[in-house]
Short mmCIF file of C-alpha atoms and ligand atoms in Angstrom, two decimals:
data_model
loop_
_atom_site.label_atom_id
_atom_site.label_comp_id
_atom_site.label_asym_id
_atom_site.label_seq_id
_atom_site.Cartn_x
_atom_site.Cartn_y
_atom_site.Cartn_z
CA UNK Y 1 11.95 12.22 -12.22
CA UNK Y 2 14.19 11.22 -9.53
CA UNK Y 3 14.05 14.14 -6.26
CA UNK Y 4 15.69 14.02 -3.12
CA UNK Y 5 13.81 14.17 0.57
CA UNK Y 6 15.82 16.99 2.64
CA UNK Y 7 15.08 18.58 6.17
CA UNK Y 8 18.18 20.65 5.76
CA UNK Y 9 20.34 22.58 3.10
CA UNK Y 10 23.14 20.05 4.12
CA UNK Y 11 20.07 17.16 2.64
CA UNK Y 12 19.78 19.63 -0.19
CA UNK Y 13 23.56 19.60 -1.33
CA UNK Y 14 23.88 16.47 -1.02
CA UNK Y 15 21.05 14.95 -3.21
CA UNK Y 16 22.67 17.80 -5.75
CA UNK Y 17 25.70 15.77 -5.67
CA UNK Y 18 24.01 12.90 -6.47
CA UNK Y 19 22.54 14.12 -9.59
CA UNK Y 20 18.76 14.47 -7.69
CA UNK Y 21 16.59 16.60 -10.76
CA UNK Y 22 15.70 18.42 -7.69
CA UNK Y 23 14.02 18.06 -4.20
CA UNK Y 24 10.80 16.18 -4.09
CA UNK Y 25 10.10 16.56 -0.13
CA UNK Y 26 11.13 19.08 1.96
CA UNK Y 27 10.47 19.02 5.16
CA UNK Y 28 10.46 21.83 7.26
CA UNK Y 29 10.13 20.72 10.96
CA UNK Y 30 13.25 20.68 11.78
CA UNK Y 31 13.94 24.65 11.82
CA UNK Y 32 10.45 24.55 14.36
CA UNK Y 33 11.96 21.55 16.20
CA UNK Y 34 15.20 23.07 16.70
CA UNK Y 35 13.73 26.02 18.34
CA UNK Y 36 11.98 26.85 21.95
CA UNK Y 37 9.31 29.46 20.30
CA UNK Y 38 7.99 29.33 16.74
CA UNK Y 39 11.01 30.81 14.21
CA UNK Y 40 10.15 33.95 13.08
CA UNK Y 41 9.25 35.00 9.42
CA UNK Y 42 13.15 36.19 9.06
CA UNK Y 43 14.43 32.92 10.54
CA UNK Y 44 12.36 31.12 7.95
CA UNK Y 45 13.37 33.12 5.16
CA UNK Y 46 16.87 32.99 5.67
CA UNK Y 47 16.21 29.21 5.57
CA UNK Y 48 13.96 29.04 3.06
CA UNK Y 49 16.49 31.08 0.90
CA UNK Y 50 19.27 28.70 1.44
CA UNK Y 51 17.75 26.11 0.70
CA UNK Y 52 16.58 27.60 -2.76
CA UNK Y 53 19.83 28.95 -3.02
CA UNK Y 54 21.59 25.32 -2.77
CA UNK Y 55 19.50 23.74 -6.19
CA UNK Y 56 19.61 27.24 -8.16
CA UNK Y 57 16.42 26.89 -10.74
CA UNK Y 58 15.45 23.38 -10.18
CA UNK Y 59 11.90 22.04 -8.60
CA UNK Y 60 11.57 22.24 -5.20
CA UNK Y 61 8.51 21.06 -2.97
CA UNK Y 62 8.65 22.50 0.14
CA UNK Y 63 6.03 20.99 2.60
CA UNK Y 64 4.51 23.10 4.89
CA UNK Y 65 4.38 22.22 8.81
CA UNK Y 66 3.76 18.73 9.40
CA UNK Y 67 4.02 18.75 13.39
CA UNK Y 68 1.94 16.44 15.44
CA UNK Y 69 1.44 12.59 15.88
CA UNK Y 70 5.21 11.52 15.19
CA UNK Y 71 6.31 14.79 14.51
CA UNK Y 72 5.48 16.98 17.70
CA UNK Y 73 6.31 20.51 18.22
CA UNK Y 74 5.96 21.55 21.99
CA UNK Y 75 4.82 24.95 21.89
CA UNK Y 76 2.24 23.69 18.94
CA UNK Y 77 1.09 20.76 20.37
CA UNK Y 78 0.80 21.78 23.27
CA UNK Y 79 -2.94 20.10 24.13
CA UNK Y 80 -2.49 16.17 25.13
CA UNK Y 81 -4.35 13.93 22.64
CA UNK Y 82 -5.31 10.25 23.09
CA UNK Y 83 -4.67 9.46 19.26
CA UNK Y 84 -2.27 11.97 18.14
CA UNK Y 85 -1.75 9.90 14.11
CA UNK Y 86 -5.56 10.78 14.15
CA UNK Y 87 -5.75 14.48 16.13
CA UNK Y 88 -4.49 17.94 15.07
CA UNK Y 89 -1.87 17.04 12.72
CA UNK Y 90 0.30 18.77 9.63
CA UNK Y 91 -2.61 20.92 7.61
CA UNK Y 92 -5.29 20.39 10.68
CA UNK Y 93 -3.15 22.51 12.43
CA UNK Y 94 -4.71 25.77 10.64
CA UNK Y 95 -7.74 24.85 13.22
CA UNK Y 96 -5.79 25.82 16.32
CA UNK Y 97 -2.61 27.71 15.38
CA UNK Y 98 -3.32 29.18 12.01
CA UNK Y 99 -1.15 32.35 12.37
CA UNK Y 100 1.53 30.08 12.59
CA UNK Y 101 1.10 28.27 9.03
CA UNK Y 102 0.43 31.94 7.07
CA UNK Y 103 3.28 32.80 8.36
CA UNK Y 104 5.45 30.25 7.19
CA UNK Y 105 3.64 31.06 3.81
CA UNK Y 106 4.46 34.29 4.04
CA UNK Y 107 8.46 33.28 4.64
CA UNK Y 108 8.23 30.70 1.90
CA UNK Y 109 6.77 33.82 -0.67
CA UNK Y 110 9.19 36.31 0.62
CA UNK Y 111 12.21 34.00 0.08
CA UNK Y 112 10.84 32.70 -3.18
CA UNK Y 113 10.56 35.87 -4.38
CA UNK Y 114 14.47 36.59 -4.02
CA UNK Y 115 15.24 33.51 -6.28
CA UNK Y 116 15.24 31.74 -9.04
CA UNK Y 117 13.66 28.26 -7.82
CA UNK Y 118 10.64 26.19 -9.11
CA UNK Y 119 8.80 26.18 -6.34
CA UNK Y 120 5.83 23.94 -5.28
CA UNK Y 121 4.30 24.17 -2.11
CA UNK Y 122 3.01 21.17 -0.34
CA UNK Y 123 0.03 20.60 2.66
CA UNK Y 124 0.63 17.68 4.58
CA UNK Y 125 -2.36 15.39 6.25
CA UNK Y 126 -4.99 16.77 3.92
CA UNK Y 127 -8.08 14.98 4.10
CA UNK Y 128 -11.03 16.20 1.76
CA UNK Y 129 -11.11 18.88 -1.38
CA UNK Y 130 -12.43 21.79 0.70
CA UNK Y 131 -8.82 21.64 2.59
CA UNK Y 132 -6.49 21.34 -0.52
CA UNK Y 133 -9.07 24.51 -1.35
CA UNK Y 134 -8.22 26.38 1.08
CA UNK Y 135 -4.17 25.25 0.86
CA UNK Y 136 -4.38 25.88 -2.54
CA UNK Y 137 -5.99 29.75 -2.22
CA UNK Y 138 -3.67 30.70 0.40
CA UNK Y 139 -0.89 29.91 -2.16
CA UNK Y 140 -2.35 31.82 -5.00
CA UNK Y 141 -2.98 34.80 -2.73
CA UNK Y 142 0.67 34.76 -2.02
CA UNK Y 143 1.55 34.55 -5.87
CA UNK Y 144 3.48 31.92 -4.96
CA UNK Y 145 3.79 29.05 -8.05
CA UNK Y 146 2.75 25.67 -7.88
CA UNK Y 147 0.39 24.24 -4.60
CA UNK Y 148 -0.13 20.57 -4.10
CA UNK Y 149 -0.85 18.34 -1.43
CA UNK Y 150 0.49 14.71 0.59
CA UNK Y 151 -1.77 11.89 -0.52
CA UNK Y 152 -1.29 10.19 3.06
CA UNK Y 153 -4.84 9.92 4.17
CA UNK Y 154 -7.28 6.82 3.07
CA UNK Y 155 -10.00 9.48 2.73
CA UNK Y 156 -7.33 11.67 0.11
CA UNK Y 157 -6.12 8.56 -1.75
CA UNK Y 158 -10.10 6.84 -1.94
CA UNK Y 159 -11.39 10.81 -2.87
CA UNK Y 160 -8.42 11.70 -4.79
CA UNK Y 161 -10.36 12.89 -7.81
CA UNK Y 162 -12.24 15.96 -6.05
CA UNK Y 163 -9.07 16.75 -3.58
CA UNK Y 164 -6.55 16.91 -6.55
CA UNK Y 165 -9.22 18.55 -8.85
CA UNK Y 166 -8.25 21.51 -6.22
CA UNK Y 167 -4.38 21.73 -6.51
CA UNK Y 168 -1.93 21.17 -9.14
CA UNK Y 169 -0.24 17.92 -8.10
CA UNK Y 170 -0.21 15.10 -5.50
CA UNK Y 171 2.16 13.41 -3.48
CA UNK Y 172 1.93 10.15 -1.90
CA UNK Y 173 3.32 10.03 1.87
CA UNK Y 174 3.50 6.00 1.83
CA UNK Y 175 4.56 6.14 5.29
CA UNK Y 176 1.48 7.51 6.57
CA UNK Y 177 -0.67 6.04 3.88
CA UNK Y 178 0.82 2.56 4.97
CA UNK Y 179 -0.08 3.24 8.98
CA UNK Y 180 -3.34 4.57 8.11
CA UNK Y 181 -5.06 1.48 5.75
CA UNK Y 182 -3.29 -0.98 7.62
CA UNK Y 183 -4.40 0.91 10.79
CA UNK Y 184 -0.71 -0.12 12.55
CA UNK Y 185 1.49 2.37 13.96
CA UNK Y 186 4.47 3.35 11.83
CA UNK Y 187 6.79 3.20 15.05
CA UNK Y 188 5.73 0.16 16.23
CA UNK Y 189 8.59 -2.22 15.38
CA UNK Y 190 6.23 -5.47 16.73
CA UNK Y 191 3.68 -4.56 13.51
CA UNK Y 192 6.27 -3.66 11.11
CA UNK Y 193 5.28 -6.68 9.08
CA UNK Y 194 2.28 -4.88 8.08
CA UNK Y 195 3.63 -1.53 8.04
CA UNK Y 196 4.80 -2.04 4.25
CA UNK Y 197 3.72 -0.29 1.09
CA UNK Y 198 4.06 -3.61 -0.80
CA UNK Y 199 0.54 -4.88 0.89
CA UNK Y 200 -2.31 -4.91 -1.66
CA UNK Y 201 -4.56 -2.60 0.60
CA UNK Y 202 -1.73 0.26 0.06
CA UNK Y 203 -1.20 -0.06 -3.48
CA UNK Y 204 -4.96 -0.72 -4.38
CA UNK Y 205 -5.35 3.05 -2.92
CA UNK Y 206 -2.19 4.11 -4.59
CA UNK Y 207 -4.10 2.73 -7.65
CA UNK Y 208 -6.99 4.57 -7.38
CA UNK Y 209 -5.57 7.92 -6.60
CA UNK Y 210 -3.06 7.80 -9.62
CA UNK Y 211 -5.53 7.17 -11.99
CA UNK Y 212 -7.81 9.88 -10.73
CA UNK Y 213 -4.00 12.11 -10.68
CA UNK Y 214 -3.87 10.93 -14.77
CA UNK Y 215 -7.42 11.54 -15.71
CA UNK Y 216 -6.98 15.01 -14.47
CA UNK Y 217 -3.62 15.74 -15.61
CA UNK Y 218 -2.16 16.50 -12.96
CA UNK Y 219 1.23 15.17 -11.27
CA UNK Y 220 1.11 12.57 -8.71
CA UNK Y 221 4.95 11.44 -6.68
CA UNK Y 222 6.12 9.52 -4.39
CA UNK Y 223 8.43 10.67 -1.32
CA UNK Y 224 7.90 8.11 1.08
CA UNK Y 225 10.40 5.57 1.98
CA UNK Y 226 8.66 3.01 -0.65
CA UNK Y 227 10.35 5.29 -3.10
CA UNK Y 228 13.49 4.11 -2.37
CA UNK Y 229 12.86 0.71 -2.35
CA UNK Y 230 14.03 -0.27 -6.11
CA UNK Y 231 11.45 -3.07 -6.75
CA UNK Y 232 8.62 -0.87 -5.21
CA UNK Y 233 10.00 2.17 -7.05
CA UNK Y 234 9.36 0.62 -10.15
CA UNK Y 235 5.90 -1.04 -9.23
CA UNK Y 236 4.62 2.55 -8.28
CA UNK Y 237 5.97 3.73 -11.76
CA UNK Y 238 3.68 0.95 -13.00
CA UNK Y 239 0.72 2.11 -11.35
CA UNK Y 240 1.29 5.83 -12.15
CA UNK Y 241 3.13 7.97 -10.35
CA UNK Y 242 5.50 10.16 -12.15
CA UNK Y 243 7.95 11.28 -9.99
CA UNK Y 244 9.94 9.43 -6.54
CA UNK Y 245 11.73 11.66 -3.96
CA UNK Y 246 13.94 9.81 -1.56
CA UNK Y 247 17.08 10.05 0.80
CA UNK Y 248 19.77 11.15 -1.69
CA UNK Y 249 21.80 8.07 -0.23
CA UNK Y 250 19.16 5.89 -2.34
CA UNK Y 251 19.34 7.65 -5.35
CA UNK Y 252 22.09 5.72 -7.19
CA UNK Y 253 20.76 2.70 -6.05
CA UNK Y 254 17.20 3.34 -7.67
CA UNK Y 255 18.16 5.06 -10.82
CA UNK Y 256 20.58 1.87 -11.59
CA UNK Y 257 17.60 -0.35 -11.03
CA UNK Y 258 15.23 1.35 -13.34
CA UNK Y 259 17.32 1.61 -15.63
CA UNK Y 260 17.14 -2.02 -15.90
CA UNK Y 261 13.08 -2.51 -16.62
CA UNK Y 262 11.26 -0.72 -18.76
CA UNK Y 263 7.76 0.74 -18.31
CA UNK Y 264 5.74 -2.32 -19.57
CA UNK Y 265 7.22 -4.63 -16.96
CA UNK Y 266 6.48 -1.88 -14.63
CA UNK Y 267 3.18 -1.76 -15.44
CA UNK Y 268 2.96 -5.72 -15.36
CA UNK Y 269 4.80 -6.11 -11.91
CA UNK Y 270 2.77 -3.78 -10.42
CA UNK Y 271 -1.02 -5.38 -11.87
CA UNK Y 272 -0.24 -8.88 -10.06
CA UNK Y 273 1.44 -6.92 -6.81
CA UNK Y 274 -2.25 -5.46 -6.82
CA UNK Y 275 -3.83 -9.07 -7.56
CA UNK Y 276 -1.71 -10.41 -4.49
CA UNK Y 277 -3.24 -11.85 -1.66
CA UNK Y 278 -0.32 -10.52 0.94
CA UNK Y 279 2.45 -8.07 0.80
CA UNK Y 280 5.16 -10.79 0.76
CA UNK Y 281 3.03 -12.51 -2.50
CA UNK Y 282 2.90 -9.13 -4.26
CA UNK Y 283 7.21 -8.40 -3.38
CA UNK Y 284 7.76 -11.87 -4.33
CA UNK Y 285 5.86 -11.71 -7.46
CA UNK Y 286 6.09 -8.27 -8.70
CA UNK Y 287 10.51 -9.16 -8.20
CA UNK Y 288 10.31 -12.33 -10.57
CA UNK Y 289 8.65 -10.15 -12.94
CA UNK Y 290 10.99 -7.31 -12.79
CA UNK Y 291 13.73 -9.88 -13.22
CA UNK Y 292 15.15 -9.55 -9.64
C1 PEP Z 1 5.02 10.08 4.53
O1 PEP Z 1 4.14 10.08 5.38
O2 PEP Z 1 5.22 9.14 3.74
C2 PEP Z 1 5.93 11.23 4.38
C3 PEP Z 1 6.74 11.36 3.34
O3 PEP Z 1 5.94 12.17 5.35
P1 PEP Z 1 6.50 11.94 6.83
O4 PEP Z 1 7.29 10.67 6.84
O5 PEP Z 1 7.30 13.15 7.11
O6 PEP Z 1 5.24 11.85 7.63
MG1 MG Z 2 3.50 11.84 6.39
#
């Protein structure tokens, strides 16, 4: 499955337009950004409702609050932290503003419940099972469809079969996943050559965490910007995952690639990527198989 990553309906129309089978990622800062105080549950649900409104009856995975570290909401994050990537981030957030995530739940069940959408809904940042738990209860309380969470954390990825044993699907945040086993900031231009989800480390935890997403039978994506990297696209195919979300500028690009390689070469490029010993071995390698 090929999904688009939107932050706005305008995202949402346009990975439409580009054929997107719906919207793999999207994420909702932006309305909280854009705004002085916290929206309120209207605000949201007129959102909310456009944005289900612009992909009538397709899959949708809406993400819930993700504010903190690069993402930072004043009035949320209000407390100064030393290591924001590591502090009171995305689903952590229920520790100090928690009236503020159920109600965004609460938007996302009113306006779901005034359409026609496939709607999953997505934690970010969780770390262990007894958080996608508690994601994953609030969701059923609200009647609201399908709950899942980011796979962005070493701890989620390493643990993945007890955290996804709690929610029906996964999704791998590469960007996060990348700055938090290579333990380099993902806005630090100086270390972007280890910022990169072709490094070993990154897709030996991808590894792990798809096969514990297959032996439960449950969904695992991608909707990081690896996803919309063709090679990598089709290396993470190899090692599992079953659905990338990306801009819906990359779209074309990545569907025309794939179509290219089929899921055996896949599957090869991405066991010697894993065998690599550096991130520009395993791109170098993993291309020559895939016939780049
Ligand atoms: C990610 O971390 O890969 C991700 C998709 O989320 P964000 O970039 O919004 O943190
Ligand atoms: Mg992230």
């Amino acid at each position: 499955q090929l999904l688009g990553n939107a932050g706005t309906v305008e995202d949402v129309v346009a990975a439409a337009k580009v054929g997107a089978e719906g919207i793999g990622l999207f994420r909702t800062e932006l309305l909280f950004l854009d705004s002085q105080t916290e929206p309120t549950i209207e605000e949201q649900v007129a959102l909310y409702s456009a944005v289900f409104a612009a992909m009538p009856g397709k899959k949708i995975v809406i993400r819930t609050l993700d504010a903190g570290s690069d993402k930072p909401v004043p009035y949320i994050n209000a407390i100064h932290e030393e290591n924001p990537a590591l502090g009171v981030r995305g689903w952590r957030l229920t520790r100090t503003s928690n009236d503020v995530l159920n109600r965004q739940l609460e938007a996302l069940a009113q306006a779901k419940k005034v359409s026609d959408v496939d709607l999953w809904v997505m934690a970010p940042m969780i770390n262990t099972p007894d958080e996608a738990k508690d994601f994953a209860d609030r969701v059923a309380k609200l009647g609201m469809g399908k709950a899942g969470v980011m796979v962005e954390t070493p701890a989620a990825a390493l643990h993945a079969d007890h955290v996804l044993a709690e929610v029906d699907f996964g999704s791998f945040g590469t960007n996060d996943l990348t700055q938090y086993i290579m333990a380099s900031d993902r806005l630090d231009s100086r270390l972007s050559d280890m910022t990169t989800a072709w490094h070993p480390a990154v897709l030996r935890a991808i590894s792990i965490a798809a096969t514990s997403a297959a032996k439960l039978g449950k969904p695992i994506g991608v909707c990081g910007e690896a996803a919309a990297n063709s090679h990598l696209a089709a290396v993470l195919i190899g090692l599992g995952v079953n659905s990338l979300s990306m801009a819906p500028s990359a779209i074309a690009e990545v569907r025309g690639f794939l179509s290219t390689v089929d899921f055996e070469m896949c599957e090869k490029a991405a066991q010697a990527a894993l065998a690599a010993r550096s991130s520009l071995d395993s791109e170098s390698i993993a291309k020559e198989i895939l016939g780049a």
